[in-house]
DNA sequence: CCGACATATGTCAACGTTGACATCCGCTGT
DNA sequence: ACAGCGGATGTCAACGTTGACATATGTCGG
């Protein structure tokens, strides 16, 4: 018994002695005699028949009951949680979510989007890669395909988008450090500098400094995309001639890097506030104060938006902002020095 | 200009004044006059034509150039990293990975697999949900569809599978605690108790006890699937009449739970070894000793296996074990009491 | 007992693409 | 001049499914 062809409707039909159309009707709840229906179903089970969704979708011209989501990295729990939020919302409607990772590269993102489109997904959700451009999606939008961007807005395309309150959240976090007496506050941010979230959060940092009449010192702004790079960035800040007494970390990896670096350096006196919560934040010494995002809520909000669009909502593109929340645990309340 | 139909090959052909077949040839590098090719490509760009993969795949009868991966949870960085490992390996071959989450439910897993099959993926990779059964996939296997299981073996199906060295790794981790003088060691494990990784790791724990002639005390085995549940499990262990002096945590969430609980209880004297590394392990106080898995390697190994099968390898189903590595950082070397 | 009508099933074509094969053209060599 | 050839393009059918429409069979009222 070699590798055999997957059975088709016609095979099932032949087995029962009817036409493919009758099988089709059985499977689509059309009008079929009870007895026939049962024989067809029996044959379906016997042959292990599974309808070919591709052929079906092609015929009915419908889009696929799947929604494509593109995220920059699979391994980063932030995006994983976002995807989880999207999935539960989407699943509740009987739709399937298929996820792919762009590896933060515009080229991969575009080809991933192309394969999703070629698969005729019924909607597209995208966390844009750092330097991507979405002009190429204009024709899709015109053709009525719902497209929603998450965490970062689109470039070159008016479209729905759901983001965290980056600037406001950062301002609050940095202001918190200022209230506790800090005047030199380092910023450990994501890379590249052009990244939307990084720009917004840096802007919030500057807002807070401005609000307190403190100067903006470029020497206090460092960068690193992964944990180790962020740790090195932190070390550079600490070894400045006039080092910061507090750090603001611009995302989860930067927070980890800062925490790791301080721990290696044995510095428990440096105040830290991180953007985005960490699962072990409370177990650190001192426990980490954070500006918590709600990644699952970002995903869920974006999914709701997509579902509304699928239901025919044709209103203007809207930007939704998911609030952040300051959670004071200790590291952000340390006094200077 | 309303929502318009997506252009087909025929539309492009009409635009240029040739047949659809010629357009097809241009797009598939068939023999076409240079000048014709250029005019066709121009029309393709002008109309924003994108080939319909569904129709194409149906015609050529080929399976889709996509591989389906089912994981139990999107938000858990362990599975995210596994998926990342799979994706880089698969992408290197020009294949697309589509990921879905079963939410650790056998029913969802099965329907997710069904939608992948209906989309004619060319291979299936599955991290089985806790209590799933894969007999229903037998016909697919016979039909030559590569199926590889990750992290946990399949139930009711002989198939390739890639797992971590769970039992051996746990044995090593627990033996490490024993070497440092501990005789009462708590086990904080995953739930349900029937979960493969949980069983294997518990078995490794018992192996180590046996090896040292220590008794197995069921009161020392506690359980919790998420961080908070694991923290409560840890508290229960600590409040026993004859509490453990060390803890072995059976996965990343259990480790976090244990760490959080100890931190809340202000107990820095309890030794801990966790299965699976955590990004902040070294920044904890004391730094966390772990039996590190290599989730990306698990994903990569499974992907290699799938690619071999796709290349026609018809040899017997094989089980690959990815080794673990003990990383002593401090928490596992604390003395009893 | 006939026409109207409902129910069960069949026939055919079409969805967008490509494989198999046919045709058309211009060029070569003799 | 013409067979022979190779390159460019066209024609047709088929992939598996379902919509539109046709046909067969039975049921009922008058």
PDB file of N, CA and C in Angstrom, chain B residues 293-329:
ATOM      1  N   UNK B 293      17.218  23.981  28.756  1.00  0.00           N
ATOM      2  CA  UNK B 293      16.870  23.331  27.513  1.00  0.00           C
ATOM      3  C   UNK B 293      17.352  24.241  26.392  1.00  0.00           C
ATOM      4  N   UNK B 294      17.295  23.737  25.189  1.00  0.00           N
ATOM      5  CA  UNK B 294      17.623  24.572  24.037  1.00  0.00           C
ATOM      6  C   UNK B 294      16.421  24.556  23.095  1.00  0.00           C
ATOM      7  N   UNK B 295      15.423  25.377  23.401  1.00  0.00           N
ATOM      8  CA  UNK B 295      14.172  25.300  22.636  1.00  0.00           C
ATOM      9  C   UNK B 295      14.371  25.568  21.149  1.00  0.00           C
ATOM     10  N   UNK B 296      15.240  26.506  20.822  1.00  0.00           N
ATOM     11  CA  UNK B 296      15.470  26.787  19.404  1.00  0.00           C
ATOM     12  C   UNK B 296      16.052  25.552  18.718  1.00  0.00           C
ATOM     13  N   UNK B 297      16.912  24.821  19.439  1.00  0.00           N
ATOM     14  CA  UNK B 297      17.509  23.618  18.852  1.00  0.00           C
ATOM     15  C   UNK B 297      16.455  22.535  18.665  1.00  0.00           C
ATOM     16  N   UNK B 298      15.520  22.448  19.600  1.00  0.00           N
ATOM     17  CA  UNK B 298      14.431  21.484  19.436  1.00  0.00           C
ATOM     18  C   UNK B 298      13.661  21.806  18.158  1.00  0.00           C
ATOM     19  N   UNK B 299      13.328  23.079  17.995  1.00  0.00           N
ATOM     20  CA  UNK B 299      12.608  23.489  16.794  1.00  0.00           C
ATOM     21  C   UNK B 299      13.413  23.218  15.540  1.00  0.00           C
ATOM     22  N   UNK B 300      14.685  23.564  15.580  1.00  0.00           N
ATOM     23  CA  UNK B 300      15.530  23.388  14.398  1.00  0.00           C
ATOM     24  C   UNK B 300      15.656  21.907  14.050  1.00  0.00           C
ATOM     25  N   UNK B 301      15.868  21.067  15.064  1.00  0.00           N
ATOM     26  CA  UNK B 301      16.018  19.634  14.799  1.00  0.00           C
ATOM     27  C   UNK B 301      14.742  19.069  14.187  1.00  0.00           C
ATOM     28  N   UNK B 302      13.615  19.500  14.695  1.00  0.00           N
ATOM     29  CA  UNK B 302      12.355  19.011  14.147  1.00  0.00           C
ATOM     30  C   UNK B 302      12.186  19.477  12.706  1.00  0.00           C
ATOM     31  N   UNK B 303      12.594  20.710  12.454  1.00  0.00           N
ATOM     32  CA  UNK B 303      12.482  21.228  11.089  1.00  0.00           C
ATOM     33  C   UNK B 303      13.385  20.432  10.143  1.00  0.00           C
ATOM     34  N   UNK B 304      14.598  20.132  10.588  1.00  0.00           N
ATOM     35  CA  UNK B 304      15.512  19.344   9.746  1.00  0.00           C
ATOM     36  C   UNK B 304      14.864  18.007   9.401  1.00  0.00           C
ATOM     37  N   UNK B 305      14.255  17.430  10.408  1.00  0.00           N
ATOM     38  CA  UNK B 305      13.608  16.139  10.201  1.00  0.00           C
ATOM     39  C   UNK B 305      12.511  16.256   9.140  1.00  0.00           C
ATOM     40  N   UNK B 306      11.704  17.275   9.277  1.00  0.00           N
ATOM     41  CA  UNK B 306      10.641  17.487   8.290  1.00  0.00           C
ATOM     42  C   UNK B 306      11.226  17.651   6.897  1.00  0.00           C
ATOM     43  N   UNK B 307      12.291  18.431   6.791  1.00  0.00           N
ATOM     44  CA  UNK B 307      12.879  18.678   5.472  1.00  0.00           C
ATOM     45  C   UNK B 307      13.414  17.382   4.883  1.00  0.00           C
ATOM     46  N   UNK B 308      14.032  16.560   5.728  1.00  0.00           N
ATOM     47  CA  UNK B 308      14.509  15.265   5.219  1.00  0.00           C
ATOM     48  C   UNK B 308      13.344  14.448   4.686  1.00  0.00           C
ATOM     49  N   UNK B 309      12.262  14.433   5.436  1.00  0.00           N
ATOM     50  CA  UNK B 309      11.094  13.660   4.993  1.00  0.00           C
ATOM     51  C   UNK B 309      10.557  14.218   3.687  1.00  0.00           C
ATOM     52  N   UNK B 310      10.537  15.522   3.580  1.00  0.00           N
ATOM     53  CA  UNK B 310      10.050  16.125   2.339  1.00  0.00           C
ATOM     54  C   UNK B 310      10.960  15.757   1.171  1.00  0.00           C
ATOM     55  N   UNK B 311      12.239  15.551   1.480  1.00  0.00           N
ATOM     56  CA  UNK B 311      13.188  15.168   0.433  1.00  0.00           C
ATOM     57  C   UNK B 311      13.085  13.694   0.092  1.00  0.00           C
ATOM     58  N   UNK B 312      12.192  13.002   0.770  1.00  0.00           N
ATOM     59  CA  UNK B 312      11.957  11.619   0.372  1.00  0.00           C
ATOM     60  C   UNK B 312      12.501  10.563   1.319  1.00  0.00           C
ATOM     61  N   UNK B 313      13.047  10.986   2.435  1.00  0.00           N
ATOM     62  CA  UNK B 313      13.538  10.006   3.414  1.00  0.00           C
ATOM     63  C   UNK B 313      12.352   9.186   3.942  1.00  0.00           C
ATOM     64  N   UNK B 314      12.411   7.869   3.681  1.00  0.00           N
ATOM     65  CA  UNK B 314      11.279   7.021   4.071  1.00  0.00           C
ATOM     66  C   UNK B 314      11.662   6.072   5.214  1.00  0.00           C
ATOM     67  N   UNK B 315      12.745   6.383   5.875  1.00  0.00           N
ATOM     68  CA  UNK B 315      13.204   5.462   6.915  1.00  0.00           C
ATOM     69  C   UNK B 315      12.259   5.470   8.117  1.00  0.00           C
ATOM     70  N   UNK B 316      12.512   4.574   9.042  1.00  0.00           N
ATOM     71  CA  UNK B 316      11.649   4.414  10.208  1.00  0.00           C
ATOM     72  C   UNK B 316      11.523   5.708  11.007  1.00  0.00           C
ATOM     73  N   UNK B 317      10.404   5.845  11.702  1.00  0.00           N
ATOM     74  CA  UNK B 317      10.219   7.002  12.571  1.00  0.00           C
ATOM     75  C   UNK B 317      11.342   7.040  13.601  1.00  0.00           C
ATOM     76  N   UNK B 318      11.840   8.199  13.860  1.00  0.00           N
ATOM     77  CA  UNK B 318      13.004   8.334  14.719  1.00  0.00           C
ATOM     78  C   UNK B 318      12.690   9.309  15.858  1.00  0.00           C
ATOM     79  N   UNK B 319      13.275   9.046  17.004  1.00  0.00           N
ATOM     80  CA  UNK B 319      13.142   9.987  18.108  1.00  0.00           C
ATOM     81  C   UNK B 319      14.486  10.662  18.349  1.00  0.00           C
ATOM     82  N   UNK B 320      14.474  11.990  18.332  1.00  0.00           N
ATOM     83  CA  UNK B 320      15.702  12.743  18.558  1.00  0.00           C
ATOM     84  C   UNK B 320      15.623  13.373  19.941  1.00  0.00           C
ATOM     85  N   UNK B 321      16.695  13.262  20.688  1.00  0.00           N
ATOM     86  CA  UNK B 321      16.710  13.859  22.012  1.00  0.00           C
ATOM     87  C   UNK B 321      17.726  14.989  22.045  1.00  0.00           C
ATOM     88  N   UNK B 322      17.274  16.157  22.416  1.00  0.00           N
ATOM     89  CA  UNK B 322      18.169  17.312  22.488  1.00  0.00           C
ATOM     90  C   UNK B 322      18.680  17.421  23.920  1.00  0.00           C
ATOM     91  N   UNK B 323      20.003  17.438  24.102  1.00  0.00           N
ATOM     92  CA  UNK B 323      20.542  17.424  25.459  1.00  0.00           C
ATOM     93  C   UNK B 323      20.254  18.709  26.230  1.00  0.00           C
ATOM     94  N   UNK B 324      20.302  18.593  27.535  1.00  0.00           N
ATOM     95  CA  UNK B 324      20.143  19.764  28.399  1.00  0.00           C
ATOM     96  C   UNK B 324      21.495  20.046  29.051  1.00  0.00           C
ATOM     97  N   UNK B 325      21.576  21.180  29.715  1.00  0.00           N
ATOM     98  CA  UNK B 325      22.852  21.577  30.269  1.00  0.00           C
ATOM     99  C   UNK B 325      22.605  22.230  31.620  1.00  0.00           C
ATOM    100  N   UNK B 326      23.297  21.749  32.626  1.00  0.00           N
ATOM    101  CA  UNK B 326      23.149  22.325  33.961  1.00  0.00           C
ATOM    102  C   UNK B 326      23.959  23.605  34.047  1.00  0.00           C
ATOM    103  N   UNK B 327      23.308  24.699  34.426  1.00  0.00           N
ATOM    104  CA  UNK B 327      24.019  25.965  34.596  1.00  0.00           C
ATOM    105  C   UNK B 327      23.919  26.361  36.061  1.00  0.00           C
ATOM    106  N   UNK B 328      25.036  26.202  36.778  1.00  0.00           N
ATOM    107  CA  UNK B 328      25.058  26.511  38.211  1.00  0.00           C
ATOM    108  C   UNK B 328      25.280  28.000  38.383  1.00  0.00           C
ATOM    109  N   UNK B 329      24.339  28.651  39.050  1.00  0.00           N
ATOM    110  CA  UNK B 329      24.470  30.098  39.211  1.00  0.00           C
ATOM    111  C   UNK B 329      24.430  30.527  40.676  1.00  0.00           C
TER     112      UNK B 329
END
